[in-house]
Tab-separated table of C-alpha atoms and ligand atoms in Angstrom:
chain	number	residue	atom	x	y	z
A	1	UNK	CA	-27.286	22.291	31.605
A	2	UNK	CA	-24.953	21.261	34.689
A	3	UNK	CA	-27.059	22.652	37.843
A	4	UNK	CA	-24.935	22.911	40.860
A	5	UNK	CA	-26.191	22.206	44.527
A	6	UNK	CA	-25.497	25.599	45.898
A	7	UNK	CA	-24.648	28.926	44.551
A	8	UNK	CA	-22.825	31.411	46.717
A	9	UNK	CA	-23.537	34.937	45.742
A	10	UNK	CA	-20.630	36.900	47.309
A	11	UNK	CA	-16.909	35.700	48.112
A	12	UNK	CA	-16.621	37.822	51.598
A	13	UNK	CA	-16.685	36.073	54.676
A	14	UNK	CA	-19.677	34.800	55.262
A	15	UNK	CA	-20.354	34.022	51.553
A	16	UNK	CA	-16.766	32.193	51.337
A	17	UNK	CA	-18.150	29.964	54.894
A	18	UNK	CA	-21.044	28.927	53.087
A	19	UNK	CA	-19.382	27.626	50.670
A	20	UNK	CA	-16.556	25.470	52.951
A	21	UNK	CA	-19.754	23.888	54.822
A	22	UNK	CA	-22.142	23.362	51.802
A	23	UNK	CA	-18.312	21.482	50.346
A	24	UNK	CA	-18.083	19.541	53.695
A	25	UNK	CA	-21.693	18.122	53.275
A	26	UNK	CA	-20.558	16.845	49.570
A	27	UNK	CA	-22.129	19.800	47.883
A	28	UNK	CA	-21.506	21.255	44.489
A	29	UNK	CA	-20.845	24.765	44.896
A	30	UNK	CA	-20.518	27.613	42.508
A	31	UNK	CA	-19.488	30.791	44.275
A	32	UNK	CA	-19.983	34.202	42.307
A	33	UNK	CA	-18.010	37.279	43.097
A	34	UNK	CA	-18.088	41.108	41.329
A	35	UNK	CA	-15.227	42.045	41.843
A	36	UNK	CA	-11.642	40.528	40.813
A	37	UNK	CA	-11.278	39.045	44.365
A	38	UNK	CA	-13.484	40.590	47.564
A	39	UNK	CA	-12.126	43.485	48.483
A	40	UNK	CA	-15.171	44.609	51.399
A	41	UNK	CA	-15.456	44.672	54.742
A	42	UNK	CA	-13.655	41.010	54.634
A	43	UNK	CA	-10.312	42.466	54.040
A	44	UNK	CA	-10.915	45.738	55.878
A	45	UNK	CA	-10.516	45.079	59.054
A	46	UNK	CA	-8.426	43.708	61.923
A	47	UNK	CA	-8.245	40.274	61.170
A	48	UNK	CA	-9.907	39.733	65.582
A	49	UNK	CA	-11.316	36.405	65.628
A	50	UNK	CA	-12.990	37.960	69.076
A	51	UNK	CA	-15.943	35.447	71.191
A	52	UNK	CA	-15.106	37.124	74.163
A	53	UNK	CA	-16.737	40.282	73.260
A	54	UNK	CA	-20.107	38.688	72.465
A	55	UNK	CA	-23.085	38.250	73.809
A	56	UNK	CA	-23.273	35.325	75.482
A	57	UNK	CA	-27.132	34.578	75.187
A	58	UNK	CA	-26.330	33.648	71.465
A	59	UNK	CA	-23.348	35.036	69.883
A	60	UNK	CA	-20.390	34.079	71.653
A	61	UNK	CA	-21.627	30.492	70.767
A	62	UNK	CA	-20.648	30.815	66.530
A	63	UNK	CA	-17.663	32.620	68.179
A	64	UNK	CA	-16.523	29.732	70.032
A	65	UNK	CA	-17.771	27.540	67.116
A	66	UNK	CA	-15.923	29.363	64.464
A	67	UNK	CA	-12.359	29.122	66.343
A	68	UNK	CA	-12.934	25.619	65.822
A	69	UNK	CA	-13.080	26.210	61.969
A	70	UNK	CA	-10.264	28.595	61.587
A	71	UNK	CA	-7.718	26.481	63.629
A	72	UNK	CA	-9.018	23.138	61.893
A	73	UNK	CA	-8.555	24.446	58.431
A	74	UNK	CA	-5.287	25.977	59.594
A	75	UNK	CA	-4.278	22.194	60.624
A	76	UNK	CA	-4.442	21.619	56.663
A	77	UNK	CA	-3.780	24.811	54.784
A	78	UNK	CA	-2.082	27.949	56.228
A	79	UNK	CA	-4.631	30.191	56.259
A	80	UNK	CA	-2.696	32.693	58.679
A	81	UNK	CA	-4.160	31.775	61.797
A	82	UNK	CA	-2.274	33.044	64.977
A	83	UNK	CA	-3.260	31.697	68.348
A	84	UNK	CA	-1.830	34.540	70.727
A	85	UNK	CA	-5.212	35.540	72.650
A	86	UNK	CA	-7.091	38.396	73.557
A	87	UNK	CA	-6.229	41.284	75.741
A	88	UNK	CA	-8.860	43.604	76.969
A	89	UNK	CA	-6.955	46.204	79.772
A	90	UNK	CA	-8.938	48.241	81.906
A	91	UNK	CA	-8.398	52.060	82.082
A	92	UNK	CA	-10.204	52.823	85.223
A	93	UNK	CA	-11.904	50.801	88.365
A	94	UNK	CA	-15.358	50.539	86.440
A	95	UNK	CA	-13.693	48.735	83.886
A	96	UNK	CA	-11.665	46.581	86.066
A	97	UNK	CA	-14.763	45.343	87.867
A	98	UNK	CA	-16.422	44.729	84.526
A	99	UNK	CA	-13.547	42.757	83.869
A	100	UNK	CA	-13.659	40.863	86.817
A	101	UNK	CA	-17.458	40.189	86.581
A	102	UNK	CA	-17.439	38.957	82.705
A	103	UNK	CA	-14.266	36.345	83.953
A	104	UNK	CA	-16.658	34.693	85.956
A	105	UNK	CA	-19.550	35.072	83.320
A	106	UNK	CA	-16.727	33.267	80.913
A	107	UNK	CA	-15.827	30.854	83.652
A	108	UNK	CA	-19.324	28.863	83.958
A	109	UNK	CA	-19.451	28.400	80.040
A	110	UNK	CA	-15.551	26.803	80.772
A	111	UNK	CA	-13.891	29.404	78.593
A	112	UNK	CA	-10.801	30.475	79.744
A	113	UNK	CA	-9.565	33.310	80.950
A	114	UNK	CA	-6.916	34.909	83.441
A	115	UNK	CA	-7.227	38.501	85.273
A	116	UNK	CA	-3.925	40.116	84.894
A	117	UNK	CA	-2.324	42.331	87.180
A	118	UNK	CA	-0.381	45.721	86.744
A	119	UNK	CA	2.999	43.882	86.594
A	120	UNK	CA	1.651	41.142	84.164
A	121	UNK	CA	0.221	43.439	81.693
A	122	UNK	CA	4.240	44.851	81.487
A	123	UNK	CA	5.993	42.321	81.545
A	124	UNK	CA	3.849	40.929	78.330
A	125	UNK	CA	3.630	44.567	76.942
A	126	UNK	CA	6.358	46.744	78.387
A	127	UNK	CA	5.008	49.185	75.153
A	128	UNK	CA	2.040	49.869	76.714
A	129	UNK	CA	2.276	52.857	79.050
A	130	UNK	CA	1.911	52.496	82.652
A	131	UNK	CA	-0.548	54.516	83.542
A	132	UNK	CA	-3.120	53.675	81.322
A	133	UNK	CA	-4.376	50.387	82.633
A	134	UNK	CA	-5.181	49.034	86.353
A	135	UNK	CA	-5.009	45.300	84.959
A	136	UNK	CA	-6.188	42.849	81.926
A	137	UNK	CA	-8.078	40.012	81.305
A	138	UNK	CA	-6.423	37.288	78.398
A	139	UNK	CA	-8.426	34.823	76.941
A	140	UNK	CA	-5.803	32.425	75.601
A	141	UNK	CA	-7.713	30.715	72.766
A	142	UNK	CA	-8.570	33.251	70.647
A	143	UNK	CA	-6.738	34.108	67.958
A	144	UNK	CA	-6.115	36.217	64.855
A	145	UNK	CA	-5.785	36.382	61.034
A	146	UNK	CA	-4.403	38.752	58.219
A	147	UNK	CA	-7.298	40.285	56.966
A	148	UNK	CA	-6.393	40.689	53.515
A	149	UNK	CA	-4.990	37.159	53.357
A	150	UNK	CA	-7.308	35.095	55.105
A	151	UNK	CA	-10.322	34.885	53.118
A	152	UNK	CA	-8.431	34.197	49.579
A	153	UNK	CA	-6.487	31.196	51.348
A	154	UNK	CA	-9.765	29.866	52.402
A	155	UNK	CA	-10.905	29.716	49.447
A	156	UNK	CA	-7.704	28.951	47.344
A	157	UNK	CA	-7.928	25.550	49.737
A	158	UNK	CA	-11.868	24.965	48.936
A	159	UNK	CA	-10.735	25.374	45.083
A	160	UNK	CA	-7.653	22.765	45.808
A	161	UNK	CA	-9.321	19.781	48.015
A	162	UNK	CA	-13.219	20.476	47.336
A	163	UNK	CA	-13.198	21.382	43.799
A	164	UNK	CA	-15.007	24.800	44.537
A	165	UNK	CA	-15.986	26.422	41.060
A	166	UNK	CA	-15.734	30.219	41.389
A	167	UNK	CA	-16.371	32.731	38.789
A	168	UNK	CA	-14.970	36.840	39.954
A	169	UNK	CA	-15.127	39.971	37.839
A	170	UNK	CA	-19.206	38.374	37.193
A	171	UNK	CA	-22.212	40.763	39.066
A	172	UNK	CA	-25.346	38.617	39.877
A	173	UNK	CA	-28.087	40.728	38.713
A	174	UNK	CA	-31.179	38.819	39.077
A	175	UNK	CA	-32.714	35.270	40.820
A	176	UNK	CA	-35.526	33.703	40.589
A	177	UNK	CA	-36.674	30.562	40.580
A	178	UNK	CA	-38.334	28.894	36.870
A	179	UNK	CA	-39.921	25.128	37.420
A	180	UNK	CA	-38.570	24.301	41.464
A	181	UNK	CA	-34.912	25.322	40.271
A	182	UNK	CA	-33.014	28.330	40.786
A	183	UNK	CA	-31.778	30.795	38.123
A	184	UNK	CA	-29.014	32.754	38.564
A	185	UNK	CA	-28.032	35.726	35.671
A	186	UNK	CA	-25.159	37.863	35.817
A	187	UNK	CA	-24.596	41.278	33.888
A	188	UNK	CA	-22.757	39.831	31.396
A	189	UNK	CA	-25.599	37.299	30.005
A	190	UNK	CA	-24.377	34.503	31.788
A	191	UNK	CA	-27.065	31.887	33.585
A	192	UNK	CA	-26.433	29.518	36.131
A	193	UNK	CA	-28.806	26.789	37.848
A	194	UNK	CA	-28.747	25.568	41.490
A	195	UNK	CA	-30.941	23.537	43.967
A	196	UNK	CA	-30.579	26.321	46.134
A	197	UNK	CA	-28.998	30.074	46.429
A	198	UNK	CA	-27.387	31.690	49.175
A	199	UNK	CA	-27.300	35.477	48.812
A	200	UNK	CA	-24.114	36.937	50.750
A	201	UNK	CA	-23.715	40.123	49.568
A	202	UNK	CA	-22.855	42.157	52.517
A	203	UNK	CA	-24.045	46.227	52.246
A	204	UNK	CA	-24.916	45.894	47.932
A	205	UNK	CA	-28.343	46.554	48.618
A	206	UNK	CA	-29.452	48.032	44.955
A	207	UNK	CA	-28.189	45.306	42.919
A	208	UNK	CA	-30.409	42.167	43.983
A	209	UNK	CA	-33.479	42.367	46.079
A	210	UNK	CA	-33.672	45.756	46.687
A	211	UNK	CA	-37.705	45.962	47.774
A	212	UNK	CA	-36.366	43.247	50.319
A	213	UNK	CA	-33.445	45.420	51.972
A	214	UNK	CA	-35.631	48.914	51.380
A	215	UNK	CA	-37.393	47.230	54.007
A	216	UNK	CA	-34.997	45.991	56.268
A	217	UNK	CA	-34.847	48.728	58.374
A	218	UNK	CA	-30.350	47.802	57.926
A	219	UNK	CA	-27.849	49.960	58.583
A	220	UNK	CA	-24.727	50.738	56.449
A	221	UNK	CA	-22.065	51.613	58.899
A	222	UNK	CA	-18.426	53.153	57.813
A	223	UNK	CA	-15.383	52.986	60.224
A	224	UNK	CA	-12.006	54.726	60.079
A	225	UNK	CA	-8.795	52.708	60.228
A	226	UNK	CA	-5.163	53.044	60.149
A	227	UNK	CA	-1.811	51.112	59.998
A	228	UNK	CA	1.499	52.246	61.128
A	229	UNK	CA	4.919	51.151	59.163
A	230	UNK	CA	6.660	47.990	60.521
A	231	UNK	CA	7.490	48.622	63.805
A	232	UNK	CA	9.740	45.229	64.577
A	233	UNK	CA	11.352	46.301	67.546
A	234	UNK	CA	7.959	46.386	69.219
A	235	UNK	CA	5.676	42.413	70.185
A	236	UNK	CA	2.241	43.363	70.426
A	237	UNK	CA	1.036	39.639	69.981
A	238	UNK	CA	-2.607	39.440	69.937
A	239	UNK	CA	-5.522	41.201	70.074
A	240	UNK	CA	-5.440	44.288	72.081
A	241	UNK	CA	-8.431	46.125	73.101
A	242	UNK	CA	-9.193	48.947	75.418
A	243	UNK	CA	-11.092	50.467	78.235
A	244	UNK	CA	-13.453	52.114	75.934
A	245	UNK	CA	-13.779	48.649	73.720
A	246	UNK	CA	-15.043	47.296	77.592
A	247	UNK	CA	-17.698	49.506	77.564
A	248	UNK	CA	-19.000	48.913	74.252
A	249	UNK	CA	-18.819	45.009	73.490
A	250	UNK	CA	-21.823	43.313	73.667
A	251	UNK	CA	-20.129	40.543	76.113
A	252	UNK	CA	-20.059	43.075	79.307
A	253	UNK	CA	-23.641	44.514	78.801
A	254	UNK	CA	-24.501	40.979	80.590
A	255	UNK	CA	-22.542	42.276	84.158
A	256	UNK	CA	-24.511	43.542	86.770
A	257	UNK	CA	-22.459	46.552	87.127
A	258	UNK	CA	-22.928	47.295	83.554
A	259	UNK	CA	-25.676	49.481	84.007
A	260	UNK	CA	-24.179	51.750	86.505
A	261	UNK	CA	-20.876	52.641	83.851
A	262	UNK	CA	-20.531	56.646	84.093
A	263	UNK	CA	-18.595	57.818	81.571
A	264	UNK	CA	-16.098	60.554	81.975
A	265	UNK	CA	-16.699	63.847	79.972
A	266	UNK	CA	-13.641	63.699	77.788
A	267	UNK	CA	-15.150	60.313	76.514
A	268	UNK	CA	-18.530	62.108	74.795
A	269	UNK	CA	-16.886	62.630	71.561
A	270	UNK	CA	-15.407	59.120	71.445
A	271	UNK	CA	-19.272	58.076	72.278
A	272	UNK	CA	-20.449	60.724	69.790
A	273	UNK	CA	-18.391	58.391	66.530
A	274	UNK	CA	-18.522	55.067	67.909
A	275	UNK	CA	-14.750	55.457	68.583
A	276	UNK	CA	-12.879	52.592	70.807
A	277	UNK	CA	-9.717	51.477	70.599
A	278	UNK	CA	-8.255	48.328	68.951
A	279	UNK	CA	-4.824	46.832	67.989
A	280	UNK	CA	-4.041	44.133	65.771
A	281	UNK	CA	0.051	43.860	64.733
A	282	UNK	CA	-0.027	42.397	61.716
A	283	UNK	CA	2.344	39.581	60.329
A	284	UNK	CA	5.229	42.739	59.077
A	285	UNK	CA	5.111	44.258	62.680
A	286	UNK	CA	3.135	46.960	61.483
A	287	UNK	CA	0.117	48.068	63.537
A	288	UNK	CA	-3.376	48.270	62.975
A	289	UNK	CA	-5.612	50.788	64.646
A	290	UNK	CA	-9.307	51.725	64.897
A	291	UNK	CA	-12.252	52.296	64.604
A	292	UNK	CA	-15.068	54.266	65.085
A	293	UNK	CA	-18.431	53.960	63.723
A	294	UNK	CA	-20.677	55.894	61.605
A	295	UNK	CA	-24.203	55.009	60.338
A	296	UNK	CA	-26.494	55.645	57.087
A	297	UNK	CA	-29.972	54.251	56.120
A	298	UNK	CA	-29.948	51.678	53.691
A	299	UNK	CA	-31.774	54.376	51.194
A	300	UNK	CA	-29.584	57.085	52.488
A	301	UNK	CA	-25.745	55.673	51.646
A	302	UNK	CA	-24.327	58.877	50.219
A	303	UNK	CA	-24.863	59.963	54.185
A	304	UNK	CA	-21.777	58.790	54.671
A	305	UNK	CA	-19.374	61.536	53.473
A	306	UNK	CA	-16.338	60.151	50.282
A	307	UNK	CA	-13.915	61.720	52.492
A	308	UNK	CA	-12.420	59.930	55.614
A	309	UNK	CA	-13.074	62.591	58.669
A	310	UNK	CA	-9.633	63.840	59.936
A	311	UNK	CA	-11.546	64.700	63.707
A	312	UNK	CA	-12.424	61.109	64.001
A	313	UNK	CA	-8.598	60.071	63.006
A	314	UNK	CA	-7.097	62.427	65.298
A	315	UNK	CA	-9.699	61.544	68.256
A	316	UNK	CA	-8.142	57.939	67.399
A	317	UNK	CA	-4.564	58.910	67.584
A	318	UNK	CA	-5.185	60.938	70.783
A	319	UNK	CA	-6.390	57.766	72.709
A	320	UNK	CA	-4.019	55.757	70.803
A	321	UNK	CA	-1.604	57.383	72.270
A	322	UNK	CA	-2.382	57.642	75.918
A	323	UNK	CA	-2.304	53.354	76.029
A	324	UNK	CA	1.012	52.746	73.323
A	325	UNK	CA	4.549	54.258	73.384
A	326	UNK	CA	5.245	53.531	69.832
A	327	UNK	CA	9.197	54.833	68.622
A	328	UNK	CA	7.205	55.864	65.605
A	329	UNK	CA	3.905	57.318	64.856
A	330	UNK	CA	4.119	57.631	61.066
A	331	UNK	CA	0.851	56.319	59.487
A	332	UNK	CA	1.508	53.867	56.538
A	333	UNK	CA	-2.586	53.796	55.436
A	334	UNK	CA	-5.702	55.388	55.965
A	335	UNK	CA	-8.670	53.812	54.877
A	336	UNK	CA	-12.466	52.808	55.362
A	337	UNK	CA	-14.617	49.943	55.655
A	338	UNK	CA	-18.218	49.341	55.469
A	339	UNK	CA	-20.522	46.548	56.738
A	340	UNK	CA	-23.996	46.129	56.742
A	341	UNK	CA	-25.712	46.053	60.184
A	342	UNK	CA	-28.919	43.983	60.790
A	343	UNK	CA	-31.449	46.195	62.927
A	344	UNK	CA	-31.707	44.496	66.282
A	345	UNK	CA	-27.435	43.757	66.075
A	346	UNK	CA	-27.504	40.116	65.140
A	347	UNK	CA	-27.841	39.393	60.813
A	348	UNK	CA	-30.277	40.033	58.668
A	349	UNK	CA	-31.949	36.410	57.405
A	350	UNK	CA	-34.743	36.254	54.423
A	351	UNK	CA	-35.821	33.009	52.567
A	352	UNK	CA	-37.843	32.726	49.519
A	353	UNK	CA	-39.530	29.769	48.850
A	354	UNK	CA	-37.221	27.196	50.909
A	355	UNK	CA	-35.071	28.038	47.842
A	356	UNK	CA	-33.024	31.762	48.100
A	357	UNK	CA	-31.505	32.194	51.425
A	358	UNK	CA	-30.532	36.416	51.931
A	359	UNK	CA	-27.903	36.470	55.088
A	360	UNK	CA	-26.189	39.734	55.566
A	361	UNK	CA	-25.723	42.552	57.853
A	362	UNK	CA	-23.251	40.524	60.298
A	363	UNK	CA	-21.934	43.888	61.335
A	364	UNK	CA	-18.635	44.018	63.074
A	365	UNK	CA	-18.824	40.305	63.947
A	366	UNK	CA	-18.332	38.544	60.821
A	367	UNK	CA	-14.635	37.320	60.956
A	368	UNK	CA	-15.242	36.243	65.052
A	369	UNK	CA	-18.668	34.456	64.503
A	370	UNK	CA	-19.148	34.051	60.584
A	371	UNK	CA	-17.769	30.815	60.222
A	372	UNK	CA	-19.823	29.334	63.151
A	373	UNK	CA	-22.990	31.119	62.019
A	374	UNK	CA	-22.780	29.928	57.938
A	375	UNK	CA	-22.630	26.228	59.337
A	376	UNK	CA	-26.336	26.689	60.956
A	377	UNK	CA	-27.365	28.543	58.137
A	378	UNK	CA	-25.835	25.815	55.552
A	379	UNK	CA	-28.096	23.483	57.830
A	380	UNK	CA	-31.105	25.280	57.580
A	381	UNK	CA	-30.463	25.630	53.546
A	382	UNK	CA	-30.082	21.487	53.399
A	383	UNK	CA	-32.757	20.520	55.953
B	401	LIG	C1	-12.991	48.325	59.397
B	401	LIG	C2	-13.624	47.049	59.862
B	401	LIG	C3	-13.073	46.350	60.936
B	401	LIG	C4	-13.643	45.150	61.350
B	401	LIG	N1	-12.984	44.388	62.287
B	401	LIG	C5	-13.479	43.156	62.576
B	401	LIG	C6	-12.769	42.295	63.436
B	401	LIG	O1	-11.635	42.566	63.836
B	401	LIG	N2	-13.355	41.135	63.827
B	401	LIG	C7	-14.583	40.771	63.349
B	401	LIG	O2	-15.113	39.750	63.767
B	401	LIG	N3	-15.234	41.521	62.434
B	401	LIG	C8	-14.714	42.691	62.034
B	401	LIG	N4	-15.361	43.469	61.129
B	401	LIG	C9	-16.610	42.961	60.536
B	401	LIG	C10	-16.346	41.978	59.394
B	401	LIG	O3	-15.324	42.453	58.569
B	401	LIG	C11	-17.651	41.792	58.608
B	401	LIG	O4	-18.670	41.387	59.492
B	401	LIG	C12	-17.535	40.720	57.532
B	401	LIG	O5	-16.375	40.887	56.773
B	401	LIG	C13	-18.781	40.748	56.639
B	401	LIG	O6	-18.622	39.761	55.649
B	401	LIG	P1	-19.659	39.640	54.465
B	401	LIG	O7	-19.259	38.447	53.671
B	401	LIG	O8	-21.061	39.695	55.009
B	401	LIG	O9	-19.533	40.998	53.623
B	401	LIG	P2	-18.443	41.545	52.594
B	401	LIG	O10	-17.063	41.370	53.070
B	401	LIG	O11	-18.895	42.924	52.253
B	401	LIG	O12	-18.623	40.611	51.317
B	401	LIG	C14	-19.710	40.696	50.430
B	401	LIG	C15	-19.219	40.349	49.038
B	401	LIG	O13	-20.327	40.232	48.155
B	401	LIG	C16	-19.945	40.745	46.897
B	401	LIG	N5	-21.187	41.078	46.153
B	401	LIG	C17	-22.163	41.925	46.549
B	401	LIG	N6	-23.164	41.939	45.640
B	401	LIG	C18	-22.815	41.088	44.656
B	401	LIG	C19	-23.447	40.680	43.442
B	401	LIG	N7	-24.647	41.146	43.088
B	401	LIG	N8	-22.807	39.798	42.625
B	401	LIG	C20	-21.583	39.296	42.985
B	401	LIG	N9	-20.937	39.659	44.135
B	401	LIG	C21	-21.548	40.526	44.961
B	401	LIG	C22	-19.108	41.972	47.271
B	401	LIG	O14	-18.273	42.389	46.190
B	401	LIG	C23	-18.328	41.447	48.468
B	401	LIG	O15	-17.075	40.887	48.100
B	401	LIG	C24	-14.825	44.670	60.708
B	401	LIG	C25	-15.375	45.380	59.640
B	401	LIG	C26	-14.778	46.548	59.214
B	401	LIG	C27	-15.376	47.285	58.025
């Protein structure tokens, strides 16, 4: 019977960052996916590897931490890192002074940043229309990655230099543990044996556990993206985000003029769905844009309606619209993603008996902070 050090339960993010730092420590690892390669919230969404926009208190910390990882591993293996920074422009004076305020915030934990003026923001973007932004703040470190590349070329490297064993198309369907060692059984009669367990399994609440995550008081939470065809005549390098993304990242809650934001009356829809605005152009010059955010109970999933809502989308594209001049506005994709959100905003940790270790519900920060966080958690598994 060969019993492995760790098994990974999930191949998203988070599940895929366990692995890499259980591997780093000398670890055996067996990761275990469902499906024929992860096709969740991992490689559903931008592809913002984003610090800047969390809290600073405790989040921004794995941020910083996992930009590390990403550009390390890139140093070795091309997993499509792309250092061109973050943008955040300001649509109005409130944001502009929130801008101002969280530069300084950024500046005592020495992470830099620069304020940009009118004239900077155009010359970098001269597609960004004029009179949508009073100035920008660029944080030059961050960086992105192709979302439905990244996580596979992690792990394609783990398999290649750590000797990763990893099993897809296999569900998990129970754990326990039988004598001090843990038992791992899939749906198709398959059992596996580990020192220790790491359940990653993102919003699958029903499958393993599910007394556990009836309890958790999680969210499920959908959002509505879309991508535009290759649009190589325009540079949008790095990660843009807007006025409205200003207001609702956790990093400017911490500003003292936070609390006095008034929001403008054509912005209570966009409040009403979560909406702000975010651009990512991917490696073929196409665009990414989104989101919004809609929420279900963890009991409640089928809240969330099967169809994508077309008032959301064309609340997007209206707002969208004011901050780009694109030549073309043809959509390429629709689509939806899903994460699991722990209840107070950070992730949803569980242990049984020093043995399975439940992390999930990451939310909306798993590509900017996962890598960061699974290294403490891969610490508190081996301690
Ligand atoms: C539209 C969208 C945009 C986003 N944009 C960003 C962004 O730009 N920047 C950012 O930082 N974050 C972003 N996020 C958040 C980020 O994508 C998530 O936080 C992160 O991907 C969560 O990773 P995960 O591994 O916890 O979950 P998942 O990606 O859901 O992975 C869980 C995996 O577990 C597998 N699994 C579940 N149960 C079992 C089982 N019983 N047996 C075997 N396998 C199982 C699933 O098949 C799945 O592959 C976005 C999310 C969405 C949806």
């Amino acid at each position: 019977m060969k019993k492995y050090d760790l098994i990974v339960v999930g191949a998203g993010a988070l599940g895929t960052f366990h692995a890499y730092h259980a591997l780093l420590k000398g670890k055996s690892v067996l990761m275990i996916e469902k499906d024929s390669e992860p096709m969740e919230a991992t490689v559903r969404n931008f592809g913002q590897v984003v610090p800047s926009g969390q809290a600073l208190e405790d989040w921004f910390g794995y941020g910083r931490e996992s930009l590390g990882i990403y550009k390390n591993i890139q140093s070795k293996f091309d997993i499509t890192v792309r250092q061109n920074g973050t943008y955040y422009l300001a649509s109005d004076d409130q944001e502009m002074t929130l801008l101002e305020e969280t530069r300084s915030l950024f500046k005592l934990q020495n992470y830099p940043s620069t304020l940009l003026n009118r004239k900077s923001c155009f010359v970098r973007f001269p597609s960004l229309n004029t009179n949508y932004y009073k100035g920008g703040l660029f944080f030059p470190d961050e960086i992105s990655v192709e979302p439905k590349t990244m996580v596979h070329r992690v792990r394609a490297f783990l398999i290649q230099d750590f000797g990763l064993d990893f099993l897809n198309n296999t569900v998990v369907n129970h754990c326990d543990i039988e004598k001090g060692i843990c038992k791992v059984q899939t749906s198709d009669n398959q059992r596996f044996y580990a020192e220790k367990v790491a359940i990653c399994s993102g919003y699958e609440f029903k499958t393993l556990f599910p007394e556990i995550f009836r309890q958790s008081q999680m969210k499920i939470c959908k959002l509505n993206m879309m991508q535009t065809f290759p649009l190589p005549e325009i540079k949008l390098n790095g990660n843009i985000l807007s006025g409205l993304s200003i207001r609702r990242y956790d990093s400017f809650k911490s500003c003292s003029s936070y609390n006095n934001l008034i929001a403008p009356e054509w912005q209570k829809p966009y409040q009403q769905w979560g909406i702000h605005l975010l651009f990512k152009q991917a490696v073929d010059g196409s665009i990414i844009i989104g989101d919004s955010h809609e929420y279900a109970d963890v009991e409640n999933n089928a809240q969330l309606s099967v169809s994508i809502n077309m008032e959301i989308n064309q609340l997007i594209l209206k707002e969208a619209q004011k901050i780009l001049t694109l030549p073309d506005w043809k959509i390429q994709h629709y689509w939806a993603g899903y994460y699991a959100q722990a209840v107070d905003g950070g992730i949803f940790e569980h242990e049984i008996y020093d043995k399975i270790y439940i992390s999930t519900g990451i939310g909306g920060k798993g590509m900017t902070t996962g890598a960061g966080y699974s290294k403490k958690r891969i610490e508190d598994i081996f301690t």
